[in-house]
Short mmCIF file of N, CA and C in Angstrom, two decimals:
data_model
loop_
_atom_site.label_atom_id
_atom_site.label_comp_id
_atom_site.label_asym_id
_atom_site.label_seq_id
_atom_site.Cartn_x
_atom_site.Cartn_y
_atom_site.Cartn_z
N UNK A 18 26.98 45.71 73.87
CA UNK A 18 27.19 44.49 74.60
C UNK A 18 27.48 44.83 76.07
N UNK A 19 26.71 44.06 77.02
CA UNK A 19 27.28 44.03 78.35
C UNK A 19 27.62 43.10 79.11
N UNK A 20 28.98 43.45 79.43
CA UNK A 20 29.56 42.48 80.10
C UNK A 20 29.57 42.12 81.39
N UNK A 21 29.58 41.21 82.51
CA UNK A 21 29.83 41.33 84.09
C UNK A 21 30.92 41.11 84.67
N UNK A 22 31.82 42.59 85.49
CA UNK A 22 33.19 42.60 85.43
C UNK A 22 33.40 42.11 87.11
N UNK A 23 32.67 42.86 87.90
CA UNK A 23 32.59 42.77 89.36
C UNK A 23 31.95 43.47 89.95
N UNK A 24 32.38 43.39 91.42
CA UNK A 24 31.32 43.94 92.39
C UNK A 24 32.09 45.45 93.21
N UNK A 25 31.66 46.20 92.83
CA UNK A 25 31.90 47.71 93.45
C UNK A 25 32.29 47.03 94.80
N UNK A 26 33.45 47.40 95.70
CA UNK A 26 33.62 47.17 96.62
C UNK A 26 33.62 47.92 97.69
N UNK A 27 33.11 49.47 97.25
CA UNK A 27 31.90 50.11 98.15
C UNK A 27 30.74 50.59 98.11
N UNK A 28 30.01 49.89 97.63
CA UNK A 28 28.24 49.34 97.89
C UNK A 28 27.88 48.63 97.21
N UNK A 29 28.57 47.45 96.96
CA UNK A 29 28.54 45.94 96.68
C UNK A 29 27.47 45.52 95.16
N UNK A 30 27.72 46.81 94.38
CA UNK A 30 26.66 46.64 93.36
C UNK A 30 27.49 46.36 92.31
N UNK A 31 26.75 45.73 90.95
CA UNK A 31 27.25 45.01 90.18
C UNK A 31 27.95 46.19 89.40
N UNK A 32 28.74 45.81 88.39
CA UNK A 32 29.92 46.51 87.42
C UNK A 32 29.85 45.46 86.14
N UNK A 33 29.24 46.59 85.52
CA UNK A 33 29.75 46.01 83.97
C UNK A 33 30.49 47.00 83.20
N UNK A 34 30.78 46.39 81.96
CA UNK A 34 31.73 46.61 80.79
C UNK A 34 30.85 47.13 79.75
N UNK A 35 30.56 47.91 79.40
CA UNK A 35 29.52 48.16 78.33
C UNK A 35 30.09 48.96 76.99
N UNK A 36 29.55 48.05 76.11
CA UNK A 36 30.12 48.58 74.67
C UNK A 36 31.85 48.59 75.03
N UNK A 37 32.83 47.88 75.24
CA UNK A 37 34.29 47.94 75.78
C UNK A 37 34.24 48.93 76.69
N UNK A 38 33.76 49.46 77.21
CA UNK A 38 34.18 50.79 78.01
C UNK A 38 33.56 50.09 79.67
N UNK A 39 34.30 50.31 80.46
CA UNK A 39 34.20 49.94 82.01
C UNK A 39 33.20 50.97 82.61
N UNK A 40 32.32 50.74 83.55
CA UNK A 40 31.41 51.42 83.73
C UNK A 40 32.16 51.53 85.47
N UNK A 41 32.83 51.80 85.56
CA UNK A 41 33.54 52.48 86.49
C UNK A 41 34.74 52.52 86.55
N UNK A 42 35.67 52.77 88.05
CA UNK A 42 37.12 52.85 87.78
C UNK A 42 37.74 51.81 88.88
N UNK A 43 39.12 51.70 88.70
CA UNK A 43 39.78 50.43 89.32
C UNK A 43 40.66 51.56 89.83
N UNK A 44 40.38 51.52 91.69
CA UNK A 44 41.15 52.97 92.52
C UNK A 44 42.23 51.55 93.15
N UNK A 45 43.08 52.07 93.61
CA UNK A 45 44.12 51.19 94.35
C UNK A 45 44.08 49.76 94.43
N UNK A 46 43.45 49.37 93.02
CA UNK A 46 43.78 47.61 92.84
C UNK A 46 41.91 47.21 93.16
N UNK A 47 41.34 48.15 93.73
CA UNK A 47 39.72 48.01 93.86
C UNK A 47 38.96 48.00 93.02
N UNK A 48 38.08 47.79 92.60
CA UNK A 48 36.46 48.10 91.47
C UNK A 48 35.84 49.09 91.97
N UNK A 49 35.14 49.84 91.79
CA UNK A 49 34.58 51.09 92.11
C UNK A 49 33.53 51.67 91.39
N UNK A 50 32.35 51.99 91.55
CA UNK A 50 31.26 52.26 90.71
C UNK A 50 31.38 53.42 90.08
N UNK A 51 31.12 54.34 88.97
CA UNK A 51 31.11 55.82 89.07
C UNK A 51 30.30 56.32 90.16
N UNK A 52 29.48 55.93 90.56
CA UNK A 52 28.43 56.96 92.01
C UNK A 52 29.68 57.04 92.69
N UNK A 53 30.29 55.68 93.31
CA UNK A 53 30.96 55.87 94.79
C UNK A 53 31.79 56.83 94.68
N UNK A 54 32.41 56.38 93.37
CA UNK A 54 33.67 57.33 93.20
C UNK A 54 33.76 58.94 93.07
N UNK A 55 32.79 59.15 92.32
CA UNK A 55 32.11 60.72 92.12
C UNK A 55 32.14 61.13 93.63
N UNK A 56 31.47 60.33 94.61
CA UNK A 56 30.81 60.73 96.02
C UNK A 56 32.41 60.71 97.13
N UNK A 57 33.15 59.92 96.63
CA UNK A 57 34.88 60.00 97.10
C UNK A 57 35.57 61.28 96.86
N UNK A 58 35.08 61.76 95.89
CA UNK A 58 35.80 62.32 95.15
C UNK A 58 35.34 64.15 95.71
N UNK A 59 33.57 64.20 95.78
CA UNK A 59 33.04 65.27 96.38
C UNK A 59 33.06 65.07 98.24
N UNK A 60 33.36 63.97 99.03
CA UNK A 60 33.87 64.22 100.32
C UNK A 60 35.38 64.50 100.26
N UNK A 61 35.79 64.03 99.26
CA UNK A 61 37.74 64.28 99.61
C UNK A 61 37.66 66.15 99.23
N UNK A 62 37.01 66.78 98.70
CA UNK A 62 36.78 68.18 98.60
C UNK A 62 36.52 69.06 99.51
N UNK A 63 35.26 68.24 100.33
CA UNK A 63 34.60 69.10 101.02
C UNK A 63 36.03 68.65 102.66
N UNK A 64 36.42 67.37 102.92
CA UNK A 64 37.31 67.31 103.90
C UNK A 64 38.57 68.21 103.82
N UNK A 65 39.22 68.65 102.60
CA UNK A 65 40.05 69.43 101.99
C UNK A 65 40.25 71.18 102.54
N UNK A 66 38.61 71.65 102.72
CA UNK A 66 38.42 72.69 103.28
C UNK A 66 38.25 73.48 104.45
#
């Protein structure tokens, strides 16, 4: 089943719920896609160094 939860609120693409499981993550009260977040996650690395 897929559900429509919201809108990634950095690159405004849709977010669903699929099979109960959230198809991304909720960062500081935000919606968040897995891409963006993955891509947050590999600049907060590379800024790190």
């Amino acid at each position: 089943m897929k559900e429509y939860v919201g809108i990634c609120t950095v690159c405004q693409k849709n977010v669903y719920c699929l099979e109960g499981f959230l198809n991304g993550v909720v960062v500081e009260g935000k919606l968040v896609c897995f891409v963006c977040e993955k891509e947050e996650k590999r600049d907060s690395h590379k800024n790190k160094n």
